[in-house]
Amino acid sequence: MMRTERIQLMSPSPGTRRELLVHRLGQADARPKVYFQAGLHADEWPGLLVLQHLLTMLQEAERQNAIQGEIIVVPYANPVGLSQNVFGYVAGRFDLTGTGNFNRNFADLYLDARSGVEGRLGSDLETNNELVRDALRAAVAAELAEDETTALKKTLLALSIDADYVFDLHCDDHSSAHVYSVKRQAEKAQDLCRHIGARYLLTEDLDGVVAFDGSHLQPWHWLQKDFPDNPMEMPKLAVTVEYRGQYDVSDELAAVDAANLFNYLVSENLIRGDAQAPQLDDIHVSPLESVDSMKAEAAGLLVFQKPLDAWLEQGDVFAEIVSLDGGEPNQRTPVRARTAGYLMARTHRRLVRPGDQIAKVCGEKPLPHRKIGNLLQL
């Protein structure tokens, strides 16, 4: 039977309490361990509904004793952000108290984990894996939580840091479904994309990961470098899944997404059953250094001339910005693709200012003008 826990979080003010809801299915503390969360960016809602549909399927799988290990589901990962309603707008991407992006600045556990395993590792893979997991759990427990948001991030890591699979569900502004993974796990992430119907996989080096999913891989990455003679295996997959756009919230979409995600779990033998064929054959893979985050160069009304997923050649006009204060009517500034690639994402905003992000073009070649820190919608 599904076990439900309510974790009380740090009180932000007198008379105010928040809690994190956690569902556990399968055998407690069994392997493999699978972790799902949605809404870390609290203004990104499709994943919240996907998990509601997925939980129904997981409950049925548990009744049939089909779950191989343990599956943990956090249906809303950020009650702090969900409460940040400012004049009717959920400002759930950044902490209004000043700690920054909710999907950044998770604890760096590497040095504490290293201290915990140094001199104890041997030649057995599974023994080493468990030593590292123990060290990571201890490192999380030792982290200070001096404010509400830091305490929330510590709680999420405590639930997930020893998982074999980590799925962090997000969405973009207005986009096709896509997945972020590290390059080392690109092949496995492509299989996930095929099963869940995500057309694009965006990859990055482990050294550069700054989001929640990378927090689960980086300590292993550095420990493997430090102890090359002691075998150890990082989590099999840790990814950010972007379920289309912010307003793509419907039972029709979520039910299909949940079924596809469940089918992936079956294909990985995390749930016993017969897996169905993947949804897609071809996945467009782009390293992050090949994804162009386009910004408006003028103020005015943004009018797109190309649909999502359109292939663009370098120099193609895919949008125009209509000047509202020009001397002549209907004066327009063309927005041209700076690289060949797919128009993967567009903003839903139409009144733009210079510097506003308006689109992402998923290319194939590295972009010399691009700064990697400015790209992500993660």
CSV table of C-alpha atoms in Angstrom, one decimal:
chain,number,residue,atom,x,y,z
A,1,MET,CA,0.0,0.0,0.0
A,2,MET,CA,1.2,3.5,-0.8
A,3,ARG,CA,2.8,5.1,2.2
A,4,THR,CA,2.3,8.8,2.6
A,5,GLU,CA,4.4,11.1,4.7
A,6,ARG,CA,4.0,14.8,5.5
A,7,ILE,CA,7.3,16.5,6.3
A,8,GLN,CA,7.0,19.7,8.2
A,9,LEU,CA,9.2,22.5,6.9
A,10,MET,CA,10.8,25.4,8.6
A,11,SER,CA,8.2,28.1,9.6
A,12,PRO,CA,8.9,31.3,7.7
A,13,SER,CA,6.9,33.5,10.2
A,14,PRO,CA,4.8,33.1,13.3
A,15,GLY,CA,1.6,31.3,12.7
A,16,THR,CA,2.7,29.9,9.3
A,17,ARG,CA,3.5,26.3,8.5
A,18,ARG,CA,4.3,24.5,5.3
A,19,GLU,CA,4.7,20.8,4.6
A,20,LEU,CA,6.1,18.6,1.9
A,21,LEU,CA,4.0,15.6,0.8
A,22,VAL,CA,5.9,12.4,0.0
A,23,HIS,CA,4.4,9.2,-1.4
A,24,ARG,CA,6.4,5.9,-1.2
A,25,LEU,CA,5.5,2.8,-3.2
A,26,GLY,CA,7.1,-0.6,-3.4
A,27,GLN,CA,9.4,-2.0,-0.8
A,28,ALA,CA,10.9,0.4,1.6
A,29,ASP,CA,14.6,1.1,1.1
A,30,ALA,CA,14.8,-1.5,-1.7
A,31,ARG,CA,16.8,-1.1,-4.9
A,32,PRO,CA,16.5,0.2,-7.5
A,33,LYS,CA,15.3,3.5,-6.0
A,34,VAL,CA,13.4,5.8,-8.3
A,35,TYR,CA,12.6,9.5,-7.4
A,36,PHE,CA,10.1,11.8,-9.0
A,37,GLN,CA,9.3,15.4,-8.2
A,38,ALA,CA,7.4,18.2,-10.0
A,39,GLY,CA,7.0,21.9,-9.4
A,40,LEU,CA,10.5,22.8,-8.1
A,41,HIS,CA,9.8,25.9,-10.2
A,42,ALA,CA,6.4,26.5,-8.8
A,43,ASP,CA,5.2,28.4,-11.8
A,44,GLU,CA,5.7,25.3,-14.0
A,45,TRP,CA,2.5,23.2,-13.8
A,46,PRO,CA,2.2,20.4,-16.4
A,47,GLY,CA,4.4,18.0,-14.3
A,48,LEU,CA,2.2,18.5,-11.3
A,49,LEU,CA,-0.7,16.9,-13.2
A,50,VAL,CA,1.5,14.3,-14.8
A,51,LEU,CA,2.4,13.0,-11.4
A,52,GLN,CA,-1.2,12.8,-10.3
A,53,HIS,CA,-2.0,10.5,-13.2
A,54,LEU,CA,1.2,8.6,-12.7
A,55,LEU,CA,0.5,8.0,-9.0
A,56,THR,CA,-2.8,6.3,-10.0
A,57,MET,CA,-0.9,3.9,-12.3
A,58,LEU,CA,1.8,3.3,-9.7
A,59,GLN,CA,-0.8,2.4,-7.0
A,60,GLU,CA,-2.2,-0.2,-9.4
A,61,ALA,CA,1.3,-1.6,-10.0
A,62,GLU,CA,1.9,-1.9,-6.3
A,63,ARG,CA,-1.4,-3.7,-5.8
A,64,GLN,CA,-0.1,-6.2,-8.4
A,65,ASN,CA,3.3,-6.4,-6.6
A,66,ALA,CA,4.9,-5.3,-9.8
A,67,ILE,CA,7.3,-2.6,-8.4
A,68,GLN,CA,10.8,-4.0,-8.3
A,69,GLY,CA,12.3,-1.6,-5.8
A,70,GLU,CA,11.0,1.6,-4.2
A,71,ILE,CA,9.5,4.6,-6.0
A,72,ILE,CA,9.3,8.0,-4.2
A,73,VAL,CA,7.0,10.7,-5.6
A,74,VAL,CA,7.0,14.3,-4.4
A,75,PRO,CA,3.9,15.7,-6.1
A,76,TYR,CA,4.8,19.3,-5.4
A,77,ALA,CA,8.4,20.0,-4.6
A,78,ASN,CA,8.2,23.7,-3.7
A,79,PRO,CA,5.4,24.8,-1.3
A,80,VAL,CA,7.4,28.0,-0.7
A,81,GLY,CA,7.2,29.0,-4.4
A,82,LEU,CA,3.6,27.9,-4.6
A,83,SER,CA,2.7,30.5,-1.9
A,84,GLN,CA,4.4,33.4,-3.7
A,85,ASN,CA,1.3,34.8,-5.2
A,86,VAL,CA,2.0,38.4,-6.2
A,87,PHE,CA,-1.0,40.3,-7.5
A,88,GLY,CA,-2.5,37.1,-8.9
A,89,TYR,CA,0.8,35.9,-10.5
A,90,VAL,CA,2.7,32.9,-9.0
A,91,ALA,CA,6.3,34.0,-8.8
A,92,GLY,CA,7.6,30.5,-8.2
A,93,ARG,CA,10.8,30.6,-10.1
A,94,PHE,CA,12.9,32.7,-7.8
A,95,ASP,CA,12.7,32.9,-4.0
A,96,LEU,CA,11.3,36.4,-3.1
A,97,THR,CA,13.4,36.4,0.1
A,98,GLY,CA,16.6,36.7,-2.0
A,99,THR,CA,18.1,33.2,-2.1
A,100,GLY,CA,17.8,33.1,-5.9
A,101,ASN,CA,16.5,30.5,-8.4
A,102,PHE,CA,14.8,27.5,-6.7
A,103,ASN,CA,16.6,25.2,-9.1
A,104,ARG,CA,20.1,26.4,-8.2
A,105,ASN,CA,22.5,26.4,-5.3
A,106,PHE,CA,21.9,22.9,-3.9
A,107,ALA,CA,24.5,21.8,-1.4
A,108,ASP,CA,27.9,20.7,-2.8
A,109,LEU,CA,28.3,17.3,-1.2
A,110,TYR,CA,31.6,16.2,-2.8
A,111,LEU,CA,34.2,17.1,-0.2
A,112,ASP,CA,32.1,15.8,2.7
A,113,ALA,CA,31.4,12.6,0.8
A,114,ARG,CA,35.1,12.2,-0.1
A,115,SER,CA,36.0,12.5,3.6
A,116,GLY,CA,33.4,9.8,4.4
A,117,VAL,CA,34.8,7.2,2.0
A,118,GLU,CA,38.5,7.9,1.9
A,119,GLY,CA,40.4,4.9,3.1
A,120,ARG,CA,37.3,2.7,3.1
A,121,LEU,CA,36.8,1.9,-0.6
A,122,GLY,CA,37.8,-1.5,-1.9
A,123,SER,CA,37.5,-3.5,-5.1
A,124,ASP,CA,33.8,-4.5,-4.9
A,125,LEU,CA,31.5,-2.3,-6.9
A,126,GLU,CA,28.3,-2.7,-4.8
A,127,THR,CA,30.1,-2.3,-1.5
A,128,ASN,CA,31.7,0.9,-2.8
A,129,ASN,CA,28.4,2.2,-4.1
A,130,GLU,CA,26.7,1.8,-0.7
A,131,LEU,CA,29.7,3.4,1.0
A,132,VAL,CA,29.2,6.5,-1.3
A,133,ARG,CA,25.5,6.5,-0.7
A,134,ASP,CA,26.0,6.4,3.1
A,135,ALA,CA,28.5,9.3,2.8
A,136,LEU,CA,26.1,11.3,0.7
A,137,ARG,CA,23.3,10.8,3.1
A,138,ALA,CA,25.5,11.8,6.0
A,139,ALA,CA,26.7,14.9,4.0
A,140,VAL,CA,23.1,16.0,3.4
A,141,ALA,CA,22.2,15.5,7.1
A,142,ALA,CA,25.2,17.6,8.2
A,143,GLU,CA,24.2,20.6,5.9
A,144,LEU,CA,23.1,23.7,7.7
A,145,ALA,CA,19.6,25.0,6.9
A,146,GLU,CA,19.5,28.6,7.9
A,147,ASP,CA,16.4,29.7,6.1
A,148,GLU,CA,13.2,28.3,4.7
A,149,THR,CA,14.4,27.7,1.1
A,150,THR,CA,17.7,26.2,2.1
A,151,ALA,CA,15.8,23.8,4.5
A,152,LEU,CA,13.5,22.9,1.6
A,153,LYS,CA,16.4,22.1,-0.7
A,154,LYS,CA,18.1,20.0,2.1
A,155,THR,CA,14.8,18.1,2.5
A,156,LEU,CA,14.6,17.3,-1.2
A,157,LEU,CA,18.2,16.1,-1.4
A,158,ALA,CA,17.7,13.9,1.7
A,159,LEU,CA,14.8,12.2,-0.1
A,160,SER,CA,16.6,11.7,-3.4
A,161,ILE,CA,20.4,11.8,-3.0
A,162,ASP,CA,20.8,8.0,-3.0
A,163,ALA,CA,18.3,7.3,-5.8
A,164,ASP,CA,19.2,5.3,-8.9
A,165,TYR,CA,16.9,7.3,-11.1
A,166,VAL,CA,16.0,11.0,-10.6
A,167,PHE,CA,13.3,12.7,-12.6
A,168,ASP,CA,12.8,16.4,-12.1
A,169,LEU,CA,9.7,17.5,-14.0
A,170,HIS,CA,9.6,21.1,-15.3
A,171,CYS,CA,8.3,22.9,-18.3
A,172,ASP,CA,9.4,25.8,-20.6
A,173,ASP,CA,7.5,28.9,-21.6
A,174,HIS,CA,5.9,27.6,-24.9
A,175,SER,CA,7.9,24.7,-26.3
A,176,SER,CA,8.0,21.1,-27.4
A,177,ALA,CA,8.8,18.5,-24.8
A,178,HIS,CA,12.5,18.0,-24.2
A,179,VAL,CA,15.0,16.6,-21.8
A,180,TYR,CA,18.2,17.9,-20.2
A,181,SER,CA,20.9,15.3,-19.3
A,182,VAL,CA,24.6,15.1,-18.9
A,183,LYS,CA,26.6,14.0,-21.9
A,184,ARG,CA,27.8,10.8,-20.1
A,185,GLN,CA,24.1,9.7,-19.9
A,186,ALA,CA,23.1,10.9,-23.3
A,187,GLU,CA,22.4,7.4,-24.7
A,188,LYS,CA,20.2,6.4,-21.8
A,189,ALA,CA,18.5,9.8,-21.9
A,190,GLN,CA,17.7,9.3,-25.6
A,191,ASP,CA,15.9,6.1,-24.7
A,192,LEU,CA,13.9,8.1,-22.2
A,193,CYS,CA,13.1,10.7,-24.8
A,194,ARG,CA,11.9,8.0,-27.3
A,195,HIS,CA,9.6,6.5,-24.7
A,196,ILE,CA,8.0,9.8,-23.4
A,197,GLY,CA,7.8,11.5,-26.8
A,198,ALA,CA,10.3,14.3,-26.2
A,199,ARG,CA,11.8,15.3,-29.6
A,200,TYR,CA,14.9,17.1,-28.2
A,201,LEU,CA,17.7,16.1,-25.8
A,202,LEU,CA,20.0,18.9,-24.6
A,203,THR,CA,23.2,17.7,-23.1
A,204,GLU,CA,25.9,19.3,-21.0
A,205,ASP,CA,29.2,18.4,-19.4
A,206,LEU,CA,29.1,17.2,-15.8
A,207,ASP,CA,31.4,19.9,-14.7
A,208,GLY,CA,28.9,22.6,-15.7
A,209,VAL,CA,25.7,21.2,-14.2
A,210,VAL,CA,24.1,23.6,-11.7
A,211,ALA,CA,20.5,22.3,-11.4
A,212,PHE,CA,18.9,19.7,-9.1
A,213,ASP,CA,19.5,16.7,-11.3
A,214,GLY,CA,23.3,17.4,-11.5
A,215,SER,CA,23.5,17.6,-7.7
A,216,HIS,CA,23.0,13.8,-7.8
A,217,LEU,CA,25.8,13.1,-10.3
A,218,GLN,CA,28.6,15.5,-9.6
A,219,PRO,CA,29.8,14.0,-6.3
A,220,TRP,CA,30.1,10.6,-8.1
A,221,HIS,CA,31.9,12.3,-11.0
A,222,TRP,CA,34.6,13.8,-8.8
A,223,LEU,CA,34.9,10.7,-6.6
A,224,GLN,CA,35.5,8.5,-9.7
A,225,LYS,CA,38.3,10.9,-10.6
A,226,ASP,CA,39.8,10.8,-7.1
A,227,PHE,CA,39.6,7.0,-6.7
A,228,PRO,CA,40.1,5.5,-10.2
A,229,ASP,CA,41.2,2.2,-8.8
A,230,ASN,CA,38.0,1.7,-6.7
A,231,PRO,CA,35.0,0.9,-8.9
A,232,MET,CA,31.8,2.9,-8.3
A,233,GLU,CA,28.7,3.6,-10.3
A,234,MET,CA,26.8,6.9,-10.3
A,235,PRO,CA,23.0,6.9,-10.6
A,236,LYS,CA,21.9,5.4,-13.8
A,237,LEU,CA,19.9,8.4,-14.9
A,238,ALA,CA,19.3,11.9,-13.5
A,239,VAL,CA,17.4,14.2,-15.8
A,240,THR,CA,15.3,17.3,-16.1
A,241,VAL,CA,12.1,16.6,-18.1
A,242,GLU,CA,10.5,19.7,-19.7
A,243,TYR,CA,6.8,19.0,-20.4
A,244,ARG,CA,6.1,21.5,-23.1
A,245,GLY,CA,4.9,25.0,-22.0
A,246,GLN,CA,3.5,26.5,-18.9
A,247,TYR,CA,-0.1,26.5,-20.0
A,248,ASP,CA,-0.1,23.0,-21.5
A,249,VAL,CA,-2.1,21.6,-18.5
A,250,SER,CA,-4.8,19.2,-19.5
A,251,ASP,CA,-5.9,15.7,-18.5
A,252,GLU,CA,-5.5,14.6,-22.1
A,253,LEU,CA,-1.8,15.5,-22.2
A,254,ALA,CA,-1.1,14.5,-18.7
A,255,ALA,CA,-2.7,11.1,-19.0
A,256,VAL,CA,-0.6,10.3,-22.1
A,257,ASP,CA,2.6,11.7,-20.5
A,258,ALA,CA,2.1,9.6,-17.4
A,259,ALA,CA,1.4,6.4,-19.4
A,260,ASN,CA,4.5,7.0,-21.5
A,261,LEU,CA,6.6,7.6,-18.3
A,262,PHE,CA,5.1,4.4,-16.7
A,263,ASN,CA,6.0,2.5,-19.9
A,264,TYR,CA,9.6,3.7,-19.6
A,265,LEU,CA,9.8,2.4,-16.1
A,266,VAL,CA,8.5,-1.0,-17.4
A,267,SER,CA,11.1,-0.9,-20.2
A,268,GLU,CA,13.8,-0.4,-17.5
A,269,ASN,CA,12.5,-3.3,-15.5
A,270,LEU,CA,11.7,-1.0,-12.7
A,271,ILE,CA,8.1,-2.2,-12.9
A,272,ARG,CA,7.3,-5.8,-14.1
A,273,GLY,CA,5.3,-6.0,-17.2
A,274,ASP,CA,5.5,-5.9,-21.0
A,275,ALA,CA,6.8,-2.6,-22.3
A,276,GLN,CA,5.1,-1.0,-25.3
A,277,ALA,CA,7.1,0.3,-28.3
A,278,PRO,CA,8.7,3.8,-27.8
A,279,GLN,CA,6.7,6.9,-29.1
A,280,LEU,CA,9.5,8.2,-31.2
A,281,ASP,CA,12.4,6.9,-33.3
A,282,ASP,CA,14.6,9.9,-34.0
A,283,ILE,CA,15.7,12.3,-31.2
A,284,HIS,CA,17.5,15.6,-32.0
A,285,VAL,CA,20.5,15.8,-29.7
A,286,SER,CA,22.1,19.2,-29.1
A,287,PRO,CA,24.9,20.0,-26.6
A,288,LEU,CA,24.0,23.1,-24.7
A,289,GLU,CA,26.7,25.1,-26.4
A,290,SER,CA,24.8,24.6,-29.7
A,291,VAL,CA,21.4,25.9,-28.4
A,292,ASP,CA,20.9,29.6,-29.2
A,293,SER,CA,18.8,31.5,-26.7
A,294,MET,CA,17.5,34.4,-28.8
A,295,LYS,CA,16.7,37.8,-27.2
A,296,ALA,CA,14.8,40.7,-28.5
A,297,GLU,CA,16.8,43.5,-30.0
A,298,ALA,CA,14.1,46.1,-30.0
A,299,ALA,CA,10.9,47.1,-28.1
A,300,GLY,CA,7.5,46.4,-29.5
A,301,LEU,CA,5.0,43.6,-30.3
A,302,LEU,CA,6.5,40.2,-31.1
A,303,VAL,CA,4.9,38.4,-34.0
A,304,PHE,CA,6.2,34.9,-34.9
A,305,GLN,CA,6.4,33.9,-38.5
A,306,LYS,CA,7.4,30.3,-37.9
A,307,PRO,CA,5.7,27.6,-35.8
A,308,LEU,CA,7.3,25.5,-33.1
A,309,ASP,CA,9.6,22.8,-34.4
A,310,ALA,CA,10.2,24.6,-37.7
A,311,TRP,CA,13.6,24.0,-39.2
A,312,LEU,CA,15.5,27.3,-39.6
A,313,GLU,CA,18.5,28.0,-41.8
A,314,GLN,CA,20.9,30.6,-40.5
A,315,GLY,CA,19.6,34.0,-41.5
A,316,ASP,CA,16.0,32.9,-41.8
A,317,VAL,CA,13.4,35.4,-40.4
A,318,PHE,CA,11.3,33.5,-37.8
A,319,ALA,CA,9.7,36.5,-36.0
A,320,GLU,CA,9.3,40.3,-36.3
A,321,ILE,CA,9.1,43.0,-33.7
A,322,VAL,CA,6.5,45.6,-34.6
A,323,SER,CA,7.4,49.2,-33.6
A,324,LEU,CA,4.6,51.0,-31.9
A,325,ASP,CA,6.3,54.4,-31.9
A,326,GLY,CA,7.8,54.5,-35.4
A,327,GLY,CA,7.2,57.5,-37.7
A,328,GLU,CA,5.6,55.2,-40.2
A,329,PRO,CA,2.9,52.5,-39.5
A,330,ASN,CA,3.8,48.8,-39.2
A,331,GLN,CA,7.6,49.3,-39.1
A,332,ARG,CA,9.2,46.0,-38.2
A,333,THR,CA,12.5,44.6,-37.0
A,334,PRO,CA,13.2,41.1,-38.3
A,335,VAL,CA,14.4,38.5,-36.0
A,336,ARG,CA,16.8,36.1,-37.8
A,337,ALA,CA,18.2,32.7,-36.8
A,338,ARG,CA,21.8,33.0,-35.9
A,339,THR,CA,22.3,29.2,-36.5
A,340,ALA,CA,20.7,26.4,-38.4
A,341,GLY,CA,18.4,24.4,-36.1
A,342,TYR,CA,14.9,23.7,-34.9
A,343,LEU,CA,12.7,26.4,-33.3
A,344,MET,CA,12.3,24.5,-30.1
A,345,ALA,CA,10.8,27.1,-27.8
A,346,ARG,CA,9.1,30.5,-28.0
A,347,THR,CA,7.9,33.0,-25.5
A,348,HIS,CA,4.2,33.4,-24.9
A,349,ARG,CA,4.9,37.2,-24.3
A,350,ARG,CA,4.1,39.5,-27.1
A,351,LEU,CA,5.1,42.9,-25.7
A,352,VAL,CA,8.9,42.7,-25.5
A,353,ARG,CA,11.8,44.8,-24.5
A,354,PRO,CA,15.4,44.6,-25.6
A,355,GLY,CA,17.1,41.7,-23.8
A,356,ASP,CA,13.9,39.7,-23.3
A,357,GLN,CA,14.4,36.0,-24.1
A,358,ILE,CA,12.1,35.2,-27.0
A,359,ALA,CA,13.1,31.8,-28.5
A,360,LYS,CA,15.5,28.9,-28.4
A,361,VAL,CA,16.9,27.5,-31.6
A,362,CYS,CA,18.2,23.9,-31.1
A,363,GLY,CA,21.2,23.8,-33.4
A,364,GLU,CA,24.0,21.3,-34.1
A,365,LYS,CA,27.2,23.4,-34.1
A,366,PRO,CA,28.7,25.3,-31.1
A,367,LEU,CA,27.9,29.0,-31.1
A,368,PRO,CA,30.9,31.2,-30.6
A,369,HIS,CA,28.8,34.2,-29.5
A,370,ARG,CA,26.8,32.3,-26.8
A,371,LYS,CA,27.4,32.4,-23.1
A,372,ILE,CA,26.4,29.2,-21.5
A,373,GLY,CA,25.3,30.7,-18.2
A,374,ASN,CA,22.5,32.7,-19.9
A,375,LEU,CA,20.7,29.9,-21.7
A,376,LEU,CA,18.7,27.7,-19.5
A,377,GLN,CA,15.0,27.8,-18.6
A,378,LEU,CA,15.7,25.1,-16.1
